[in-house]
Amino acid sequence: LAMLSRLAIAVEGRKVTARVVWRAGNATGLIPGYESQPIAQTVEDQLHACGVTPTNDSAADLVFMVNNFAVAPQEEASQQGTSAWADYSEFLGKAARTCSGQVVSFADVRYANGGDRSFVTYLLNGTAAAGPDACLAPGRFAYAGWNTDGNTLGTAISNGALLSLTRGSGASVESNKKFTLLRLLEDEVYQSSVRQQLVTFVSEAGGSPLDLAQDLHFYERFSQKLISFAGESYASVLQTPARLGKVFYPWNRTFEIGFDLVGSEAGSVLV
């Protein structure tokens, strides 16, 4: 996606700028799990990789919101508890106050290997209450929160840049609703919750999370049932006809999952 963003910006022949806003501004020097440099440096590197220019200008094309961790070491998504609204009120308030028609993109890197469940709850509450032209309106913001910080940051930046390039056209907004639904289902619902439930179930049954082949179709149905509960709710908030169809494990292990979305030619995605 980063290469697509960089190519699209070059083809369009225009400059895309981004202003970075941190949840924990005093923790930008911390080093994320699975990485070897401070997160602030990774943000800078990923902006460059996606062809996006950093700026402090309030009129930037993209407001890049980083839900970063405040204390080292960075916790795994499977370790998270419930966080209070106070943890996010100022951060999400900045998204509403500082956005004037720009695209807002959220990089959810408070935890490694999955999204921040509390943050997503508050974010979607804001989306449900947003007007059609608001920054948090369905299809008008980007979200990512998957495995490493580098992957999450690059996905969120490039998604936001591509959305900015299309200037919020109807087709791009509708497509972005589906992509956001996929990211939420994989990053927050599956990786942060359902995957742990599946790992526990498989292990207690004497199996291995690294090899689901013995009863693959059962495990696919197990996960599909759990994910679909949130999927219906999230699709409704995002105002998209897309719904979760089939769930599959392409490499017969719990780490990677694939989705078929149904409704309005939604298609298949491996994440």
Coordinates of C-alpha atoms in Angstrom, one line a residue, residues 30-269:
L30 CA 10.2 4.9 23.0
I31 CA 11.1 1.8 20.9
P32 CA 8.2 -0.4 19.9
G33 CA 8.2 -4.2 20.2
Y34 CA 9.8 -6.0 17.3
E35 CA 11.6 -2.9 16.2
S36 CA 15.0 -1.3 16.8
Q37 CA 14.4 2.5 16.7
P38 CA 12.2 5.1 18.3
I39 CA 8.6 5.3 17.0
A40 CA 9.1 9.0 16.0
Q41 CA 11.8 7.9 13.6
T42 CA 9.6 5.1 12.2
V43 CA 6.8 7.7 11.6
E44 CA 9.3 9.9 9.7
D45 CA 10.6 6.9 7.7
Q46 CA 7.1 5.7 6.8
L47 CA 5.9 9.2 5.7
H48 CA 8.9 9.2 3.3
A49 CA 8.2 5.7 2.1
C50 CA 4.6 6.6 1.3
G51 CA 5.6 9.8 -0.6
V52 CA 4.1 12.1 2.1
T53 CA 5.8 15.3 3.3
P54 CA 5.6 16.0 7.1
T55 CA 4.6 19.5 8.2
N56 CA 3.4 21.5 11.2
D57 CA 1.0 23.5 9.1
S58 CA -2.6 23.3 10.3
A59 CA -3.7 23.2 6.6
A60 CA -1.9 19.9 6.0
D61 CA -3.7 17.5 3.6
L62 CA -3.6 14.8 6.2
V63 CA -3.9 14.9 10.0
F64 CA -2.0 11.8 11.1
M65 CA -3.2 10.7 14.6
V66 CA -0.9 8.2 16.4
N67 CA -2.4 6.3 19.3
N68 CA 1.0 5.5 20.7
F69 CA 2.0 3.7 23.9
A70 CA 3.2 5.8 26.9
V71 CA 5.3 3.3 28.8
A72 CA 7.9 0.8 27.7
P73 CA 7.9 -2.0 27.0
Q74 CA 5.0 -1.9 24.6
E75 CA 2.4 -4.4 25.6
E76 CA 0.8 -7.1 23.3
A77 CA -2.8 -6.6 22.3
S78 CA -3.6 -9.8 24.2
Q79 CA -2.5 -8.1 27.4
Q80 CA -4.8 -5.1 27.2
G81 CA -7.5 -4.3 29.7
T82 CA -10.2 -1.6 29.5
S83 CA -9.0 1.9 29.3
A84 CA -11.0 4.9 30.4
W85 CA -12.3 7.7 28.1
A86 CA -9.9 10.0 29.8
D87 CA -7.0 8.2 28.0
Y88 CA -8.4 9.3 24.7
S89 CA -10.6 12.4 25.2
E90 CA -7.9 15.0 24.5
F91 CA -6.5 12.9 21.6
L92 CA -9.9 12.4 19.8
G93 CA -10.8 15.9 20.7
K94 CA -7.8 17.1 18.7
A95 CA -9.0 15.2 15.7
A96 CA -12.3 17.0 15.8
R97 CA -10.8 20.4 16.6
T98 CA -7.9 20.5 14.2
C99 CA -9.6 19.0 11.2
S100 CA -11.0 21.4 8.7
G101 CA -12.0 19.3 5.7
Q102 CA -8.7 17.3 5.8
V103 CA -8.5 13.5 5.9
V104 CA -7.8 12.1 9.4
S105 CA -5.8 8.9 9.6
F106 CA -5.5 6.9 12.8
A107 CA -2.4 4.7 13.5
D108 CA -3.4 2.5 16.4
V109 CA -0.1 1.4 17.9
R110 CA -0.8 1.4 21.6
Y111 CA -0.3 -2.3 21.5
A112 CA 1.6 -4.7 19.3
N113 CA -0.2 -7.4 17.2
G114 CA -3.6 -5.9 17.4
G115 CA -5.8 -2.8 17.9
D116 CA -6.7 -1.0 21.1
R117 CA -10.3 -2.2 21.8
S118 CA -11.1 0.8 24.1
F119 CA -9.9 3.3 21.5
V120 CA -11.9 1.7 18.7
T121 CA -15.0 1.9 20.9
Y122 CA -14.6 5.6 21.5
L123 CA -13.6 6.2 17.9
L124 CA -16.7 4.5 16.5
N125 CA -18.9 6.3 19.0
G126 CA -17.6 9.5 17.5
T127 CA -18.3 8.1 14.0
A128 CA -21.9 7.2 14.9
A129 CA -22.5 10.7 16.1
A130 CA -20.7 12.5 13.2
G131 CA -22.4 14.5 10.6
P132 CA -22.0 13.5 6.9
D133 CA -19.2 16.0 6.2
A134 CA -17.4 15.6 9.6
C135 CA -13.8 14.3 9.8
L136 CA -15.0 11.1 11.6
A137 CA -17.9 10.5 9.2
P138 CA -18.0 7.0 7.7
G139 CA -15.6 6.6 4.9
R140 CA -13.8 9.9 5.5
F141 CA -11.1 8.6 7.9
A142 CA -8.4 5.9 7.8
Y143 CA -7.6 3.3 10.5
A144 CA -5.0 0.6 10.9
G145 CA -3.8 -1.3 14.0
W146 CA -2.2 -4.6 13.0
N147 CA 1.0 -6.4 13.9
T148 CA 4.2 -4.2 14.1
D149 CA 4.2 -0.4 14.5
G150 CA 6.0 0.0 11.1
N151 CA 3.3 -1.9 9.2
T152 CA 0.5 -0.1 11.0
L153 CA 2.0 3.3 10.5
G154 CA 2.7 2.7 6.8
T155 CA -0.8 1.4 6.2
A156 CA -2.5 4.3 8.0
I157 CA -0.4 6.9 6.2
S158 CA -0.9 5.4 2.7
N159 CA -4.6 4.9 3.2
G160 CA -5.0 8.5 4.3
A161 CA -2.8 9.8 1.4
L162 CA -4.9 7.9 -1.2
L163 CA -8.1 9.2 0.4
S164 CA -6.7 12.7 0.3
L165 CA -5.7 12.4 -3.4
T166 CA -9.3 11.3 -4.4
R167 CA -10.6 14.4 -2.6
G168 CA -13.4 12.5 -0.9
S169 CA -15.2 11.4 -4.0
G170 CA -18.3 9.3 -3.6
A171 CA -16.6 6.2 -5.0
S172 CA -13.5 6.5 -2.8
V173 CA -15.6 7.1 0.4
E174 CA -17.6 3.9 -0.3
S175 CA -14.5 1.9 -1.0
N176 CA -12.8 3.3 2.1
K177 CA -15.8 2.2 4.3
K178 CA -15.2 -1.4 3.2
F179 CA -11.4 -1.1 3.7
T180 CA -11.9 0.4 7.2
L181 CA -14.4 -2.4 8.0
L182 CA -11.7 -5.0 7.0
R183 CA -9.0 -3.3 9.1
L184 CA -11.3 -3.1 12.2
L185 CA -12.3 -6.8 11.8
E186 CA -8.8 -8.0 11.4
D187 CA -6.8 -5.6 13.7
E188 CA -9.2 -5.0 16.6
V189 CA -11.8 -7.8 16.5
Y190 CA -9.7 -10.8 15.4
Q191 CA -6.1 -10.0 16.5
S192 CA -7.0 -8.4 19.8
S193 CA -9.8 -10.7 20.9
V194 CA -11.0 -13.7 18.7
R195 CA -7.5 -14.9 18.0
Q196 CA -6.8 -15.3 21.7
Q197 CA -10.1 -17.2 22.2
L198 CA -9.2 -19.5 19.3
V199 CA -5.7 -20.1 20.6
T200 CA -7.1 -21.1 24.0
F201 CA -9.7 -23.4 22.5
V202 CA -7.2 -25.1 20.2
S203 CA -4.6 -25.6 22.9
E204 CA -7.1 -26.9 25.4
A205 CA -8.3 -29.4 22.8
G206 CA -4.7 -30.7 22.4
G207 CA -4.0 -29.0 19.1
S208 CA -1.5 -26.4 18.0
P209 CA -2.3 -22.7 17.0
L210 CA 0.5 -23.2 14.4
D211 CA -1.3 -26.1 12.6
L212 CA -5.1 -25.9 12.3
A213 CA -5.2 -28.4 9.4
Q214 CA -6.7 -31.2 11.6
D215 CA -10.0 -29.5 11.9
L216 CA -9.6 -26.4 9.7
H217 CA -13.2 -25.9 8.7
F218 CA -14.4 -26.0 12.3
Y219 CA -11.9 -23.4 13.3
E220 CA -12.9 -21.2 10.4
R221 CA -16.6 -21.4 11.4
F222 CA -15.6 -20.8 15.1
S223 CA -13.9 -17.6 14.2
Q224 CA -16.5 -16.5 11.7
K225 CA -19.3 -16.7 14.3
L226 CA -17.4 -14.6 16.8
I227 CA -16.2 -12.0 14.3
S228 CA -19.6 -11.6 12.6
F229 CA -21.2 -10.3 15.8
A230 CA -18.9 -7.2 15.8
G231 CA -19.0 -7.1 12.0
E232 CA -22.7 -6.4 11.8
S233 CA -22.4 -3.6 14.3
Y234 CA -19.3 -2.0 12.7
A235 CA -20.8 -2.2 9.2
S236 CA -23.9 -0.4 10.4
V237 CA -21.8 2.4 12.0
L238 CA -19.7 2.7 8.9
Q239 CA -22.9 2.8 6.7
T240 CA -21.7 0.1 4.3
P241 CA -23.7 -2.8 2.8
A242 CA -20.6 -5.0 3.1
R243 CA -20.9 -7.9 5.5
L244 CA -18.6 -10.6 6.6
G245 CA -19.0 -13.8 4.6
K246 CA -16.4 -16.5 4.7
V247 CA -13.4 -16.7 7.0
F248 CA -10.3 -18.7 6.1
Y249 CA -6.8 -19.4 7.3
P250 CA -4.5 -19.4 4.2
W251 CA -1.5 -21.0 6.0
N252 CA -3.4 -23.1 8.5
R253 CA -2.3 -21.2 11.5
T254 CA -4.0 -18.5 13.7
F255 CA -1.6 -15.6 12.9
E256 CA -3.0 -14.8 9.4
I257 CA -6.6 -14.7 8.5
G258 CA -8.6 -14.1 5.3
F259 CA -12.1 -12.6 4.8
D260 CA -14.7 -12.7 2.1
L261 CA -16.9 -9.7 2.3
V262 CA -20.4 -9.9 0.7
G263 CA -22.6 -7.1 -0.5
S264 CA -22.0 -4.6 -3.3
E265 CA -19.2 -6.6 -4.9
A266 CA -17.1 -6.5 -1.7
G267 CA -14.7 -9.3 -2.7
S268 CA -12.0 -11.2 -0.8
V269 CA -9.1 -9.9 1.3

